[in-house]
Short mmCIF file of C-alpha atoms in Angstrom, two decimals:
data_model
loop_
_atom_site.label_atom_id
_atom_site.label_comp_id
_atom_site.label_asym_id
_atom_site.label_seq_id
_atom_site.Cartn_x
_atom_site.Cartn_y
_atom_site.Cartn_z
CA MET M 1346 27.08 29.04 10.46
CA PHE M 1347 23.69 30.83 9.91
CA PHE M 1348 20.60 30.15 12.15
CA ARG M 1349 18.72 32.84 10.09
CA ARG M 1350 19.64 33.82 6.64
CA PRO M 1351 19.87 37.10 5.89
CA ALA M 1352 17.45 39.57 3.87
CA GLY M 1353 14.43 37.10 4.76
CA GLN M 1354 16.17 34.40 2.44
CA GLY M 1355 14.33 30.83 2.67
CA HIS M 1356 16.77 28.01 3.41
CA PHE M 1357 17.98 26.01 0.01
CA VAL M 1358 16.27 22.85 -0.44
CA ARG M 1359 16.81 20.74 -3.28
CA LYS M 1360 13.45 18.93 -4.80
CA GLN M 1361 13.69 15.27 -4.46
CA GLN M 1362 13.65 14.13 -8.35
CA THR M 1363 13.58 10.78 -9.78
CA SER M 1364 16.87 9.76 -12.18
CA LEU M 1365 15.90 8.89 -15.65
CA ASP M 1366 17.19 5.64 -15.00
CA GLY M 1367 14.61 4.83 -12.30
CA ARG M 1368 11.72 6.02 -14.36
CA SER M 1369 12.99 3.96 -17.31
CA ALA M 1370 13.27 0.74 -14.89
CA LEU M 1371 9.67 1.66 -14.04
CA GLN M 1372 8.78 1.60 -17.45
CA ASP M 1373 10.57 -1.57 -18.49
CA LEU M 1374 9.00 -2.93 -15.34
CA GLN M 1375 5.50 -1.83 -16.86
CA ARG M 1376 6.09 -3.56 -20.02
CA TRP M 1377 7.68 -6.96 -18.56
CA THR M 1378 4.59 -7.18 -16.14
CA LEU M 1379 1.89 -6.54 -19.22
CA SER M 1380 3.65 -9.34 -21.13
CA HIS M 1381 3.59 -11.80 -18.10
CA LEU M 1382 0.31 -10.87 -17.02
CA ALA M 1383 -0.58 -14.47 -16.71
CA THR M 1384 2.51 -15.45 -14.86
CA VAL M 1385 2.74 -12.31 -12.41
CA LYS M 1386 0.77 -13.15 -9.37
CA SER M 1387 1.80 -10.25 -7.02
CA VAL M 1388 3.76 -7.11 -6.17
CA ALA M 1389 6.42 -9.10 -4.55
CA GLN M 1390 6.96 -10.95 -8.25
CA MET M 1391 7.38 -7.21 -9.60
CA ALA M 1392 9.65 -6.11 -7.11
CA ALA M 1393 12.03 -9.40 -7.41
CA HIS M 1394 12.34 -8.74 -11.07
CA ILE M 1395 13.74 -5.47 -10.83
CA GLN M 1396 15.41 -6.35 -7.18
CA LEU M 1397 13.87 -3.36 -5.28
CA SER M 1398 11.82 -3.92 -1.98
CA THR M 1399 8.02 -4.09 -2.50
CA ARG M 1400 7.83 -1.12 -0.46
CA HIS M 1401 10.24 0.95 -2.28
CA LEU M 1402 8.60 -0.32 -5.65
CA ASN M 1403 5.48 0.97 -4.30
CA ARG M 1404 7.17 4.32 -3.22
CA LEU M 1405 8.31 4.51 -6.67
CA PHE M 1406 4.76 4.06 -8.23
CA HIS M 1407 3.35 6.59 -5.91
CA GLN M 1408 6.02 9.04 -6.98
CA GLU M 1409 5.67 8.19 -10.64
CA MET M 1410 2.01 7.14 -11.26
CA GLY M 1411 0.41 8.57 -8.40
CA VAL M 1412 -1.16 4.92 -7.50
CA SER M 1413 -0.07 2.13 -5.36
CA SER M 1414 1.64 -1.01 -7.33
CA GLY M 1415 -0.86 -3.18 -6.42
CA LYS M 1416 -3.60 -0.85 -7.63
CA TRP M 1417 -1.65 -0.47 -11.07
CA LEU M 1418 -1.60 -4.68 -11.29
CA GLU M 1419 -5.20 -4.64 -10.99
CA GLU M 1420 -6.16 -1.85 -13.29
CA ALA M 1421 -4.02 -3.97 -15.82
CA ARG M 1422 -5.36 -6.93 -14.96
CA ILE M 1423 -8.73 -5.46 -15.43
CA THR M 1424 -8.25 -3.61 -18.55
CA LEU M 1425 -6.99 -6.84 -20.36
CA ALA M 1426 -9.77 -8.65 -19.15
CA ARG M 1427 -12.28 -6.25 -20.45
CA GLU M 1428 -10.57 -6.22 -23.80
CA LEU M 1429 -10.48 -10.12 -23.90
CA LEU M 1430 -14.08 -10.39 -22.57
CA THR M 1431 -15.55 -7.88 -25.61
CA ALA M 1432 -13.95 -10.00 -28.18
CA ASN M 1433 -16.44 -12.91 -26.72
CA GLN M 1434 -13.98 -15.33 -25.47
CA PRO M 1435 -14.35 -18.04 -22.36
CA VAL M 1436 -14.62 -16.23 -18.79
CA LYS M 1437 -12.25 -19.26 -17.53
CA SER M 1438 -9.22 -18.49 -19.85
CA ILE M 1439 -9.74 -14.85 -19.93
CA ALA M 1440 -8.97 -15.33 -16.23
CA ALA M 1441 -6.26 -17.33 -16.67
CA LEU M 1442 -4.54 -15.23 -19.32
CA CYS M 1443 -5.36 -11.92 -17.07
CA GLY M 1444 -3.21 -13.76 -14.01
CA TYR M 1445 -6.68 -14.47 -11.95
CA SER M 1446 -6.38 -17.79 -10.07
CA SER M 1447 -9.90 -18.27 -11.03
CA SER M 1448 -12.95 -16.85 -12.88
CA ASP M 1449 -14.71 -16.62 -9.45
CA VAL M 1450 -11.73 -14.06 -8.39
CA MET M 1451 -12.07 -12.03 -11.53
CA ARG M 1452 -15.91 -12.01 -11.52
CA ARG M 1453 -15.33 -10.75 -8.05
CA THR M 1454 -12.93 -7.85 -8.92
CA PHE M 1455 -15.20 -6.76 -11.87
CA ILE M 1456 -17.82 -6.49 -9.08
CA LYS M 1457 -15.59 -4.22 -6.94
CA CYS M 1458 -14.37 -2.04 -9.69
CA HIS M 1459 -17.37 -1.73 -12.17
CA ARG M 1460 -20.32 -2.38 -10.21
CA PHE M 1461 -21.58 -5.50 -12.44
CA ASN M 1462 -20.61 -8.71 -13.29
CA ALA M 1463 -17.59 -9.66 -15.87
CA GLY M 1464 -20.44 -11.44 -18.11
CA GLY M 1465 -22.34 -7.84 -18.35
CA VAL M 1466 -19.10 -6.37 -20.27
CA SER M 1467 -20.37 -8.00 -23.74
CA GLU M 1468 -23.53 -5.94 -23.18
CA ASN M 1469 -22.33 -2.98 -21.49
CA VAL M 1470 -19.06 -2.11 -23.23
CA CYS M 1471 -16.86 -0.49 -20.54
CA GLY M 1472 -15.56 3.22 -21.50
CA ALA M 1473 -12.00 4.32 -20.90
CA ARG M 1474 -12.86 5.44 -16.90
CA ALA M 1475 -10.19 4.32 -14.49
CA CYS M 1476 -11.03 1.01 -12.30
CA CYS M 1477 -11.26 0.77 -8.70
CA ARG M 1478 -12.37 4.15 -7.72
#
């Protein structure tokens, strides 16, 4: 057994690669979550859907997407809410469609992410910038 590799060679370290199955499962989860956004209330519910722990799901999201699963879920909700608000639908129905427990929770999330109220979206149509920086 070598403790030092000959000729200054470094030790072989296999890069940690994600399997294609994991990526596909993550994409399926994202599609499922976006189509059931009104009923998906937490990351734990997302993790249960693909039979993973919330911690492992968060690791996969960080590895594949560069954000946590909670941040992704929040951004998905805000994106849908922004689209529906520009279509001039009632705020209470939009909050329910996006999975918020009330319009007040959606308003607070909008203020946190965009620095203005959800009611101001129709006047200031948001650009394609990322949520919650």
